[in-house]
Amino acid sequence: MERLPDVPESSARSAGPARVNDYDSFAEAYSAENEHNLVNAYYERPAMSALAGDVTGRRILDAGCGSGHLSAALHDRGAVVTGIDAGAGMPASARRRLGDDADLHVADLNDPLPFADGAFDDVVASLVLHYLEDWGPAPAEIRRVLRPGGRLIASVDHPFVAYTITDPRPDCFATTGCTFHWAFNGQSVPMKFWRKPLHAMIDAFTTAGFRLTALSEPQPDPAARELFPDGFHDLSAGPCFLFFVVEVPPTTCGRVRRPS
């Protein structure tokens, strides 16, 4: 998806009736863009799928399922997938993709999740955690719904990206908001991400009771070289997303409490 130049937060607030991060207002356009573009279809989703490995029979929560592209890919590989998203527009789009019997819910990662302790073998969080300023509640709640030995597989905006494209540059070691516009067929929509330093992300996972098992900066799918020659070079030579695999220790003593 095309990023327009960064704009100050005051500009985003005055951008007509559009609300920041209002995915419901462009759910269908986003779903169509996400289907075959370079960054999602040939870079982020293949990397998430590779990190997940063999998912046959595994109970997977797609946290921030969007329009269901990753859920569909995992389901096709034999996983039992449940999807959640904060707005109604994206799950509705996902249901059209996955079918009427798809297990989809409207739920916000800032709130308690509507699932029992240890309900899932894996949680995938595809480009969703960077919308959260506070990484206390969400990792702890994800940890709660995972069984011992379960994994969280997450992708986020690489912290170097906002640092290099924002003017003036943010404090590299601070959590800072980054507001910019996405463009869809001439429509400009304001988006805000929270840029965190690497140590803060890892600290949030370990505080929630996870241990880090993989940190990845993958290359795009080689098939994209001919389809997107310019973009392929850019993705191959510079940071875009950062991928984590963190695991609940196989044996645990008691339940991890949500931060107060």
mmCIF file of C-alpha atoms in Angstrom, residues 12-103:
data_model
loop_
_atom_site.group_PDB
_atom_site.id
_atom_site.type_symbol
_atom_site.label_atom_id
_atom_site.label_comp_id
_atom_site.label_asym_id
_atom_site.label_seq_id
_atom_site.Cartn_x
_atom_site.Cartn_y
_atom_site.Cartn_z
ATOM 1 C CA ALA A 12 -4.524 14.053 10.518
ATOM 2 C CA ARG A 13 -7.181 15.325 12.902
ATOM 3 C CA SER A 14 -8.361 17.926 10.388
ATOM 4 C CA ALA A 15 -8.483 15.554 7.408
ATOM 5 C CA GLY A 16 -12.242 15.899 6.824
ATOM 6 C CA PRO A 17 -14.515 13.365 8.491
ATOM 7 C CA ALA A 18 -11.935 10.557 8.376
ATOM 8 C CA ARG A 19 -10.898 9.143 11.737
ATOM 9 C CA VAL A 20 -7.398 7.871 12.500
ATOM 10 C CA ASN A 21 -7.048 4.091 12.006
ATOM 11 C CA ASP A 22 -10.700 3.766 10.966
ATOM 12 C CA TYR A 23 -10.367 0.504 9.027
ATOM 13 C CA ASP A 24 -14.149 0.128 8.760
ATOM 14 C CA SER A 25 -14.233 3.160 6.458
ATOM 15 C CA PHE A 26 -12.024 1.468 3.843
ATOM 16 C CA ALA A 27 -12.311 -2.255 4.639
ATOM 17 C CA GLU A 28 -13.224 -3.339 1.104
ATOM 18 C CA ALA A 29 -10.547 -1.211 -0.558
ATOM 19 C CA TYR A 30 -7.950 -2.490 1.899
ATOM 20 C CA SER A 31 -8.998 -6.102 1.306
ATOM 21 C CA ALA A 32 -8.625 -5.717 -2.460
ATOM 22 C CA GLU A 33 -5.237 -3.993 -2.117
ATOM 23 C CA ASN A 34 -4.008 -6.614 0.338
ATOM 24 C CA GLU A 35 -4.911 -9.496 -1.965
ATOM 25 C CA HIS A 36 -2.061 -9.317 -4.462
ATOM 26 C CA ASN A 37 0.237 -6.427 -3.549
ATOM 27 C CA LEU A 38 3.949 -6.755 -2.941
ATOM 28 C CA VAL A 39 4.229 -5.925 0.753
ATOM 29 C CA ASN A 40 1.387 -8.131 2.002
ATOM 30 C CA ALA A 41 1.036 -10.964 -0.522
ATOM 31 C CA TYR A 42 4.705 -11.450 -1.411
ATOM 32 C CA TYR A 43 6.467 -10.402 1.782
ATOM 33 C CA GLU A 44 4.517 -10.232 5.057
ATOM 34 C CA ARG A 45 2.130 -13.180 4.680
ATOM 35 C CA PRO A 46 4.733 -15.604 3.283
ATOM 36 C CA ALA A 47 7.045 -14.681 6.177
ATOM 37 C CA MET A 48 4.295 -15.256 8.755
ATOM 38 C CA SER A 49 3.403 -18.594 7.168
ATOM 39 C CA ALA A 50 7.030 -19.712 7.123
ATOM 40 C CA LEU A 51 7.479 -18.843 10.799
ATOM 41 C CA ALA A 52 4.291 -20.742 11.680
ATOM 42 C CA GLY A 53 5.602 -23.920 10.032
ATOM 43 C CA ASP A 54 3.390 -27.009 10.045
ATOM 44 C CA VAL A 55 0.033 -25.927 11.482
ATOM 45 C CA THR A 56 -1.988 -29.058 10.769
ATOM 46 C CA GLY A 57 -4.566 -29.482 13.517
ATOM 47 C CA ARG A 58 -3.325 -26.517 15.537
ATOM 48 C CA ARG A 59 -5.840 -24.152 17.145
ATOM 49 C CA ILE A 60 -4.804 -20.686 15.999
ATOM 50 C CA LEU A 61 -6.153 -17.287 17.008
ATOM 51 C CA ASP A 62 -5.678 -14.680 14.279
ATOM 52 C CA ALA A 63 -5.532 -11.531 16.427
ATOM 53 C CA GLY A 64 -6.337 -8.607 14.145
ATOM 54 C CA CYS A 65 -7.510 -10.885 11.335
ATOM 55 C CA GLY A 66 -8.442 -8.018 9.018
ATOM 56 C CA SER A 67 -10.155 -9.306 5.897
ATOM 57 C CA GLY A 68 -8.991 -12.862 6.524
ATOM 58 C CA HIS A 69 -6.117 -13.412 4.098
ATOM 59 C CA LEU A 70 -3.786 -14.990 6.665
ATOM 60 C CA SER A 71 -6.655 -16.892 8.314
ATOM 61 C CA ALA A 72 -7.506 -18.414 4.930
ATOM 62 C CA ALA A 73 -3.892 -19.413 4.278
ATOM 63 C CA LEU A 74 -3.584 -21.090 7.687
ATOM 64 C CA HIS A 75 -6.948 -22.827 7.302
ATOM 65 C CA ASP A 76 -5.913 -24.176 3.906
ATOM 66 C CA ARG A 77 -2.845 -25.691 5.584
ATOM 67 C CA GLY A 78 -4.946 -27.561 8.125
ATOM 68 C CA ALA A 79 -5.215 -25.174 11.080
ATOM 69 C CA VAL A 80 -8.383 -24.589 13.082
ATOM 70 C CA VAL A 81 -8.578 -20.788 12.940
ATOM 71 C CA THR A 82 -10.475 -18.261 15.061
ATOM 72 C CA GLY A 83 -10.307 -14.610 14.019
ATOM 73 C CA ILE A 84 -10.829 -11.370 15.933
ATOM 74 C CA ASP A 85 -10.713 -7.738 14.893
ATOM 75 C CA ALA A 86 -11.598 -4.506 16.674
ATOM 76 C CA GLY A 87 -14.057 -3.188 14.097
ATOM 77 C CA ALA A 88 -17.065 -4.771 12.401
ATOM 78 C CA GLY A 89 -15.998 -4.030 8.807
ATOM 79 C CA MET A 90 -12.956 -6.288 8.650
ATOM 80 C CA PRO A 91 -14.585 -9.417 10.168
ATOM 81 C CA ALA A 92 -17.490 -8.951 7.758
ATOM 82 C CA SER A 93 -15.017 -8.922 4.869
ATOM 83 C CA ALA A 94 -13.254 -11.958 6.354
ATOM 84 C CA ARG A 95 -16.559 -13.852 6.611
ATOM 85 C CA ARG A 96 -17.185 -13.341 2.903
ATOM 86 C CA ARG A 97 -13.746 -14.814 2.251
ATOM 87 C CA LEU A 98 -13.880 -17.677 4.761
ATOM 88 C CA GLY A 99 -17.547 -18.637 4.690
ATOM 89 C CA ASP A 100 -20.547 -18.257 6.954
ATOM 90 C CA ASP A 101 -19.303 -20.890 9.410
ATOM 91 C CA ALA A 102 -16.005 -19.082 10.069
ATOM 92 C CA ASP A 103 -15.298 -18.498 13.779
#
